[in-house]
């Protein structure tokens, strides 16, 4: 009998009746496996489940990473836009105000914040020749107004009036 024919007959016999010898479980025990036969048989199913869960977890992590990258790109673009459009001073009538870039309208918006060099307040001074008290108001001053009567200083208008 030649080798090919012997192989075919042995293979056919093994398929029909099985061969004597050790099972995969017995061989695994020989090499240190300590679980039960049922645990050994379920091992590939458990491994597949763990692999599927790990793949799902990796997919979710990739989605979160992509979302984070997208958010980072948006914030970088926003930072660049704001850096390209710094606050500036604009004239409103004869007054100066700060204008800030508005991301929604893509244009500058004039704020309520004055852009004068220092505090805007009334200035009091006494004329040394006459010893009269004077008050002057800086351009754009909207605070209290004052008057002097009989040596007393009075407020004649307040911010809330």
mmCIF file of N, CA, C and O in Angstrom, residues 95-142:
data_model
loop_
_atom_site.group_PDB
_atom_site.id
_atom_site.type_symbol
_atom_site.label_atom_id
_atom_site.label_comp_id
_atom_site.label_asym_id
_atom_site.label_seq_id
_atom_site.Cartn_x
_atom_site.Cartn_y
_atom_site.Cartn_z
ATOM 1 N N UNK A 95 -15.476 110.652 21.423
ATOM 2 C CA UNK A 95 -15.033 109.784 22.517
ATOM 3 C C UNK A 95 -14.397 108.517 21.952
ATOM 4 O O UNK A 95 -14.682 108.107 20.828
ATOM 5 N N UNK A 96 -13.567 107.914 22.770
ATOM 6 C CA UNK A 96 -12.903 106.675 22.356
ATOM 7 C C UNK A 96 -13.395 105.521 23.233
ATOM 8 O O UNK A 96 -13.487 105.658 24.449
ATOM 9 N N UNK A 97 -13.687 104.392 22.564
ATOM 10 C CA UNK A 97 -14.162 103.191 23.259
ATOM 11 C C UNK A 97 -13.392 101.973 22.767
ATOM 12 O O UNK A 97 -12.852 101.970 21.660
ATOM 13 N N UNK A 98 -13.381 100.931 23.602
ATOM 14 C CA UNK A 98 -12.786 99.662 23.200
ATOM 15 C C UNK A 98 -13.795 98.900 22.358
ATOM 16 O O UNK A 98 -14.975 98.840 22.677
ATOM 17 N N UNK A 99 -13.305 98.293 21.280
ATOM 18 C CA UNK A 99 -14.129 97.419 20.444
ATOM 19 C C UNK A 99 -13.496 96.021 20.473
ATOM 20 O O UNK A 99 -12.274 95.883 20.436
ATOM 21 N N UNK A 100 -14.349 95.017 20.571
ATOM 22 C CA UNK A 100 -13.894 93.629 20.674
ATOM 23 C C UNK A 100 -14.458 92.805 19.516
ATOM 24 O O UNK A 100 -15.573 93.060 19.045
ATOM 25 N N UNK A 101 -13.686 91.824 19.079
ATOM 26 C CA UNK A 101 -14.093 90.954 17.978
ATOM 27 C C UNK A 101 -15.242 90.060 18.430
ATOM 28 O O UNK A 101 -15.193 89.431 19.478
ATOM 29 N N UNK A 102 -16.282 90.013 17.623
ATOM 30 C CA UNK A 102 -17.436 89.144 17.892
ATOM 31 C C UNK A 102 -17.356 87.953 16.948
ATOM 32 O O UNK A 102 -17.473 88.106 15.727
ATOM 33 N N UNK A 103 -17.168 86.771 17.525
ATOM 34 C CA UNK A 103 -17.005 85.567 16.703
ATOM 35 C C UNK A 103 -18.262 85.233 15.910
ATOM 36 O O UNK A 103 -18.175 84.709 14.807
ATOM 37 N N UNK A 104 -19.430 85.531 16.468
ATOM 38 C CA UNK A 104 -20.683 85.178 15.799
ATOM 39 C C UNK A 104 -20.898 86.025 14.544
ATOM 40 O O UNK A 104 -21.269 85.501 13.494
ATOM 41 N N UNK A 105 -20.646 87.331 14.659
ATOM 42 C CA UNK A 105 -20.903 88.226 13.525
ATOM 43 C C UNK A 105 -19.673 88.424 12.653
ATOM 44 O O UNK A 105 -19.768 89.028 11.583
ATOM 45 N N UNK A 106 -18.530 87.954 13.128
ATOM 46 C CA UNK A 106 -17.256 88.123 12.417
ATOM 47 C C UNK A 106 -16.950 89.605 12.188
ATOM 48 O O UNK A 106 -16.499 90.016 11.131
ATOM 49 N N UNK A 107 -17.226 90.392 13.224
ATOM 50 C CA UNK A 107 -16.942 91.817 13.139
ATOM 51 C C UNK A 107 -16.678 92.389 14.522
ATOM 52 O O UNK A 107 -16.928 91.740 15.538
ATOM 53 N N UNK A 108 -16.167 93.620 14.556
ATOM 54 C CA UNK A 108 -15.901 94.285 15.829
ATOM 55 C C UNK A 108 -17.198 94.882 16.388
ATOM 56 O O UNK A 108 -18.035 95.387 15.641
ATOM 57 N N UNK A 109 -17.332 94.812 17.721
ATOM 58 C CA UNK A 109 -18.472 95.391 18.416
ATOM 59 C C UNK A 109 -17.927 96.393 19.431
ATOM 60 O O UNK A 109 -17.038 96.066 20.224
ATOM 61 N N UNK A 110 -18.459 97.602 19.374
ATOM 62 C CA UNK A 110 -18.018 98.646 20.306
ATOM 63 C C UNK A 110 -18.597 98.358 21.680
ATOM 64 O O UNK A 110 -19.785 98.106 21.833
ATOM 65 N N UNK A 111 -17.729 98.379 22.685
ATOM 66 C CA UNK A 111 -18.155 98.090 24.057
ATOM 67 C C UNK A 111 -18.540 99.368 24.779
ATOM 68 O O UNK A 111 -18.432 100.469 24.237
ATOM 69 N N UNK A 112 -18.940 99.216 26.024
ATOM 70 C CA UNK A 112 -19.266 100.357 26.890
ATOM 71 C C UNK A 112 -18.016 100.882 27.594
ATOM 72 O O UNK A 112 -18.090 101.863 28.321
ATOM 73 N N UNK A 113 -16.888 100.254 27.371
ATOM 74 C CA UNK A 113 -15.666 100.601 28.102
ATOM 75 C C UNK A 113 -14.905 101.698 27.379
ATOM 76 O O UNK A 113 -14.497 101.533 26.230
ATOM 77 N N UNK A 114 -14.719 102.794 28.085
ATOM 78 C CA UNK A 114 -13.996 103.934 27.530
ATOM 79 C C UNK A 114 -12.521 103.597 27.389
ATOM 80 O O UNK A 114 -11.954 102.848 28.158
ATOM 81 N N UNK A 115 -11.926 104.201 26.377
ATOM 82 C CA UNK A 115 -10.506 103.977 26.109
ATOM 83 C C UNK A 115 -9.739 105.276 26.220
ATOM 84 O O UNK A 115 -9.019 105.675 25.323
ATOM 85 N N UNK A 116 -9.934 105.927 27.336
ATOM 86 C CA UNK A 116 -9.210 107.171 27.589
ATOM 87 C C UNK A 116 -8.008 106.831 28.458
ATOM 88 O O UNK A 116 -7.983 105.801 29.127
ATOM 89 N N UNK A 117 -7.052 107.705 28.493
ATOM 90 C CA UNK A 117 -5.840 107.438 29.267
ATOM 91 C C UNK A 117 -5.985 107.767 30.730
ATOM 92 O O UNK A 117 -5.524 108.787 31.188
ATOM 93 N N UNK A 118 -6.646 106.933 31.483
ATOM 94 C CA UNK A 118 -6.773 107.143 32.921
ATOM 95 C C UNK A 118 -8.227 107.287 33.321
ATOM 96 O O UNK A 118 -9.136 107.168 32.505
ATOM 97 N N UNK A 119 -8.431 107.583 34.600
ATOM 98 C CA UNK A 119 -9.784 107.714 35.131
ATOM 99 C C UNK A 119 -10.431 108.978 34.581
ATOM 100 O O UNK A 119 -9.794 110.020 34.449
ATOM 101 N N UNK A 120 -11.703 108.857 34.274
ATOM 102 C CA UNK A 120 -12.464 110.005 33.793
ATOM 103 C C UNK A 120 -13.231 110.549 34.988
ATOM 104 O O UNK A 120 -14.123 109.882 35.501
ATOM 105 N N UNK A 121 -12.840 111.742 35.428
ATOM 106 C CA UNK A 121 -13.442 112.304 36.638
ATOM 107 C C UNK A 121 -13.370 113.823 36.591
ATOM 108 O O UNK A 121 -12.632 114.388 35.783
ATOM 109 N N UNK A 122 -14.141 114.474 37.452
ATOM 110 C CA UNK A 122 -14.060 115.936 37.491
ATOM 111 C C UNK A 122 -12.713 116.379 38.085
ATOM 112 O O UNK A 122 -12.141 115.677 38.902
ATOM 113 N N UNK A 123 -12.263 117.513 37.630
ATOM 114 C CA UNK A 123 -10.995 118.051 38.140
ATOM 115 C C UNK A 123 -11.310 119.395 38.818
ATOM 116 O O UNK A 123 -11.893 120.293 38.212
ATOM 117 N N UNK A 124 -10.920 119.485 40.089
ATOM 118 C CA UNK A 124 -11.129 120.712 40.856
ATOM 119 C C UNK A 124 -9.818 121.473 40.920
ATOM 120 O O UNK A 124 -8.757 120.891 41.082
ATOM 121 N N UNK A 125 -9.929 122.801 40.839
ATOM 122 C CA UNK A 125 -8.730 123.622 40.991
ATOM 123 C C UNK A 125 -9.125 125.009 41.494
ATOM 124 O O UNK A 125 -10.248 125.458 41.309
ATOM 125 N N UNK A 126 -8.179 125.633 42.167
ATOM 126 C CA UNK A 126 -8.407 126.964 42.742
ATOM 127 C C UNK A 126 -7.549 127.959 41.976
ATOM 128 O O UNK A 126 -6.345 127.772 41.821
ATOM 129 N N UNK A 127 -8.200 129.051 41.532
ATOM 130 C CA UNK A 127 -7.468 130.125 40.857
ATOM 131 C C UNK A 127 -6.715 130.895 41.931
ATOM 132 O O UNK A 127 -7.336 131.508 42.813
ATOM 133 N N UNK A 128 -5.381 130.888 41.914
ATOM 134 C CA UNK A 128 -4.629 131.558 42.977
ATOM 135 C C UNK A 128 -4.842 133.075 43.022
ATOM 136 O O UNK A 128 -4.732 133.686 44.087
ATOM 137 N N UNK A 129 -5.190 133.662 41.905
ATOM 138 C CA UNK A 129 -5.379 135.118 41.897
ATOM 139 C C UNK A 129 -6.687 135.508 42.563
ATOM 140 O O UNK A 129 -6.746 136.497 43.302
ATOM 141 N N UNK A 130 -7.731 134.724 42.348
ATOM 142 C CA UNK A 130 -9.041 135.094 42.879
ATOM 143 C C UNK A 130 -9.476 134.208 44.031
ATOM 144 O O UNK A 130 -10.463 134.494 44.703
ATOM 145 N N UNK A 131 -8.786 133.085 44.232
ATOM 146 C CA UNK A 131 -9.116 132.057 45.213
ATOM 147 C C UNK A 131 -10.508 131.444 44.966
ATOM 148 O O UNK A 131 -11.166 130.986 45.866
ATOM 149 N N UNK A 132 -10.921 131.481 43.706
ATOM 150 C CA UNK A 132 -12.183 130.842 43.346
ATOM 151 C C UNK A 132 -11.923 129.368 43.025
ATOM 152 O O UNK A 132 -10.910 129.016 42.412
ATOM 153 N N UNK A 133 -12.904 128.531 43.430
ATOM 154 C CA UNK A 133 -12.837 127.095 43.146
ATOM 155 C C UNK A 133 -13.536 126.831 41.818
ATOM 156 O O UNK A 133 -14.656 127.291 41.597
ATOM 157 N N UNK A 134 -12.848 126.100 40.964
ATOM 158 C CA UNK A 134 -13.416 125.749 39.663
ATOM 159 C C UNK A 134 -13.451 124.222 39.539
ATOM 160 O O UNK A 134 -12.654 123.502 40.147
ATOM 161 N N UNK A 135 -14.374 123.750 38.721
ATOM 162 C CA UNK A 135 -14.439 122.332 38.396
ATOM 163 C C UNK A 135 -14.524 122.208 36.877
ATOM 164 O O UNK A 135 -15.241 122.979 36.234
ATOM 165 N N UNK A 136 -13.777 121.311 36.339
ATOM 166 C CA UNK A 136 -13.882 121.005 34.903
ATOM 167 C C UNK A 136 -14.161 119.509 34.769
ATOM 168 O O UNK A 136 -13.782 118.700 35.637
ATOM 169 N N UNK A 137 -14.819 119.179 33.696
ATOM 170 C CA UNK A 137 -15.193 117.783 33.458
ATOM 171 C C UNK A 137 -14.496 117.287 32.198
ATOM 172 O O UNK A 137 -14.537 117.947 31.166
ATOM 173 N N UNK A 138 -13.871 116.147 32.320
ATOM 174 C CA UNK A 138 -13.216 115.562 31.152
ATOM 175 C C UNK A 138 -14.260 115.158 30.121
ATOM 176 O O UNK A 138 -15.410 114.848 30.465
ATOM 177 N N UNK A 139 -13.826 115.145 28.886
ATOM 178 C CA UNK A 139 -14.701 114.747 27.796
ATOM 179 C C UNK A 139 -15.274 113.350 28.072
ATOM 180 O O UNK A 139 -14.533 112.415 28.360
ATOM 181 N N UNK A 140 -16.588 113.227 28.060
ATOM 182 C CA UNK A 140 -17.231 111.939 28.289
ATOM 183 C C UNK A 140 -17.574 111.653 29.728
ATOM 184 O O UNK A 140 -18.133 110.599 30.029
ATOM 185 N N UNK A 141 -17.262 112.581 30.651
ATOM 186 C CA UNK A 141 -17.584 112.349 32.058
ATOM 187 C C UNK A 141 -19.094 112.340 32.239
ATOM 188 O O UNK A 141 -19.796 113.229 31.757
ATOM 189 N N UNK A 142 -19.593 111.285 32.920
ATOM 190 C CA UNK A 142 -21.040 111.153 33.095
ATOM 191 C C UNK A 142 -21.412 111.032 34.565
ATOM 192 O O UNK A 142 -22.520 110.650 34.902
#
